[in-house]
Amino acid sequence: MNEHHHISHIRRSQPLIALIQRLITLFGHIPDSLIAAVGRFSIAAVFWKSGQTKIQGLAIDLISGEFTLGWPHLSDSATELFRSEYHLPWIAPELAAPMAAMAEHVFPVLLLLGLATRFSALALFGMTMVIEIFVYPDAYPVHGTWAAILLYLMAKGPGKISVDHWIARCVQR
């Protein structure tokens, strides 16, 4: 009798198992290009928004609609932030602040375009590791998420919706 109940339970659970298997198969068909595009946009936004806090004269936020077009220059507080809060070893705050501000603007734009994607992701991965190790070591959950996206882009590239893909197609012809 107990064996019959067990077999009956297995038969009832088979539609659920089949549904789960179909969903897993469906998830496997999510295009890498979609994953890369979402990752590129998302990680670019993180670094761009950080870079925007370090400059004055240029403000572009596609989501909020904020646009101030002008010649960008380092904000008054950026160097002080590197001096008082970030405490990077081996690099002076006067050098680190403009380098970070520039990197947080150049590499996100390249990622959005999908141009030099793997190398831009590598640069931002390096920044992420510096931030994690020297600045905010307790923020490893956030930095781990950034690292996962950047590692994906380094390993898989930008996907089909990118300048890199277009260049590769032109070169192959």
XYZ file of C-alpha atoms in Angstrom:
173
model
C 0.000 0.000 0.000
C 2.811 2.416 0.858
C 4.554 1.634 -2.445
C 1.340 2.385 -4.349
C 1.092 5.767 -2.610
C 4.715 6.522 -3.557
C 4.100 5.692 -7.230
C 0.933 7.787 -7.217
C 2.876 10.720 -5.750
C 5.546 10.410 -8.472
C 2.873 10.411 -11.202
C 1.270 13.535 -9.759
C 4.610 15.343 -9.606
C 5.598 14.516 -13.209
C 3.755 17.526 -14.727
C 5.543 19.802 -12.262
C 8.907 18.245 -13.104
C 8.155 18.623 -16.828
C 7.223 22.278 -16.314
C 10.448 22.945 -14.407
C 12.468 21.235 -17.150
C 10.734 23.330 -19.847
C 11.439 26.520 -17.901
C 15.103 25.592 -17.482
C 15.330 24.930 -21.227
C 13.620 28.259 -21.921
C 16.071 30.083 -19.612
C 18.905 28.463 -21.580
C 17.659 30.297 -24.677
C 18.106 33.782 -23.197
C 20.445 35.368 -25.741
C 23.971 36.187 -24.611
C 23.574 39.489 -26.474
C 20.650 40.441 -24.218
C 22.608 39.542 -21.085
C 25.617 41.515 -22.356
C 23.510 44.559 -23.305
C 21.810 44.683 -19.902
C 25.149 44.164 -18.170
C 26.878 46.844 -20.275
C 24.153 49.412 -19.599
C 23.914 48.624 -15.896
C 27.619 48.624 -15.050
C 28.204 51.677 -17.250
C 25.526 53.522 -15.267
C 27.182 52.636 -11.953
C 30.551 54.052 -12.975
C 29.128 57.012 -14.941
C 27.037 58.138 -11.953
C 30.097 57.863 -9.713
C 32.147 59.874 -12.198
C 29.461 62.545 -12.353
C 29.957 63.207 -8.620
C 33.595 64.055 -9.310
C 33.099 66.690 -12.022
C 31.317 69.966 -12.673
C 30.270 71.543 -15.946
C 28.889 68.393 -17.565
C 25.887 66.461 -16.320
C 24.187 63.796 -18.399
C 21.635 61.424 -16.902
C 19.555 59.676 -19.553
C 17.090 58.303 -17.017
C 16.339 61.490 -15.065
C 16.644 63.670 -18.147
C 19.300 65.932 -16.621
C 21.534 67.538 -19.250
C 24.112 70.242 -18.600
C 26.485 70.453 -21.511
C 29.689 72.290 -20.799
C 33.388 71.789 -20.407
C 33.885 69.254 -17.597
C 36.340 69.976 -14.835
C 37.158 68.271 -11.577
C 34.813 69.253 -8.764
C 36.182 71.043 -5.720
C 35.342 68.078 -3.491
C 36.812 65.270 -5.624
C 40.448 65.606 -4.566
C 39.425 66.058 -0.939
C 37.367 62.860 -1.168
C 40.459 60.948 -2.286
C 42.541 62.610 0.419
C 40.187 62.157 3.380
C 38.039 59.116 2.621
C 39.613 56.887 -0.034
C 43.257 56.836 1.211
C 44.706 55.043 -1.813
C 48.263 53.862 -1.312
C 50.998 54.679 -3.835
C 49.072 57.428 -5.638
C 48.564 61.062 -4.670
C 44.962 62.286 -4.326
C 45.754 65.061 -6.834
C 46.478 62.396 -9.451
C 43.959 59.757 -8.386
C 40.921 62.061 -8.472
C 41.226 63.210 -12.112
C 42.269 59.713 -13.248
C 39.210 58.160 -11.610
C 36.893 60.882 -12.936
C 38.200 60.372 -16.464
C 38.046 56.575 -16.263
C 34.492 56.707 -14.889
C 33.437 58.683 -17.945
C 35.477 57.146 -20.775
C 35.038 53.439 -20.032
C 31.265 53.573 -19.433
C 30.771 55.343 -22.779
C 32.885 52.683 -24.489
C 30.836 49.966 -22.770
C 27.549 51.540 -23.875
C 28.801 51.638 -27.453
C 30.227 48.159 -27.162
C 33.597 49.475 -28.336
C 36.783 47.981 -26.891
C 34.366 46.250 -24.544
C 36.656 43.587 -23.109
C 39.415 46.112 -22.373
C 36.992 48.671 -20.933
C 35.544 45.931 -18.722
C 39.081 44.999 -17.669
C 39.832 48.615 -16.694
C 36.630 48.888 -14.647
C 37.290 45.471 -13.110
C 40.684 46.811 -11.977
C 38.995 49.877 -10.485
C 36.473 47.615 -8.753
C 39.269 45.583 -7.171
C 41.055 48.742 -5.984
C 37.808 50.066 -4.495
C 37.114 46.731 -2.802
C 40.616 46.213 -1.425
C 41.602 49.750 -0.432
C 38.475 51.872 -0.092
C 35.330 49.942 0.885
C 36.270 46.344 1.774
C 32.929 45.776 3.495
C 31.062 46.409 0.231
C 32.032 43.018 -1.217
C 28.418 42.039 -2.084
C 28.075 45.071 -4.366
C 31.590 44.822 -5.735
C 31.111 41.097 -6.338
C 28.076 41.901 -8.472
C 30.067 44.478 -10.446
C 32.920 41.993 -10.842
C 30.555 39.287 -12.121
C 29.181 41.598 -14.830
C 32.634 42.820 -15.819
C 34.062 39.294 -15.889
C 31.154 38.198 -18.092
C 31.880 41.042 -20.524
C 35.594 40.214 -20.513
C 34.900 36.529 -21.188
C 31.948 36.725 -23.594
C 32.288 40.182 -25.135
C 29.600 42.785 -25.799
C 27.171 40.710 -27.841
C 25.699 41.427 -31.253
C 24.349 44.881 -30.384
C 27.762 46.558 -30.323
C 30.378 48.344 -32.368
C 32.824 45.522 -31.568
C 30.484 43.013 -33.226
C 30.070 45.264 -36.277
C 33.868 45.686 -36.577
C 34.408 41.922 -36.264
C 31.865 41.292 -39.026
C 33.543 43.860 -41.314
C 36.989 42.351 -40.679
C 35.740 38.820 -41.479
C 34.481 39.851 -44.914
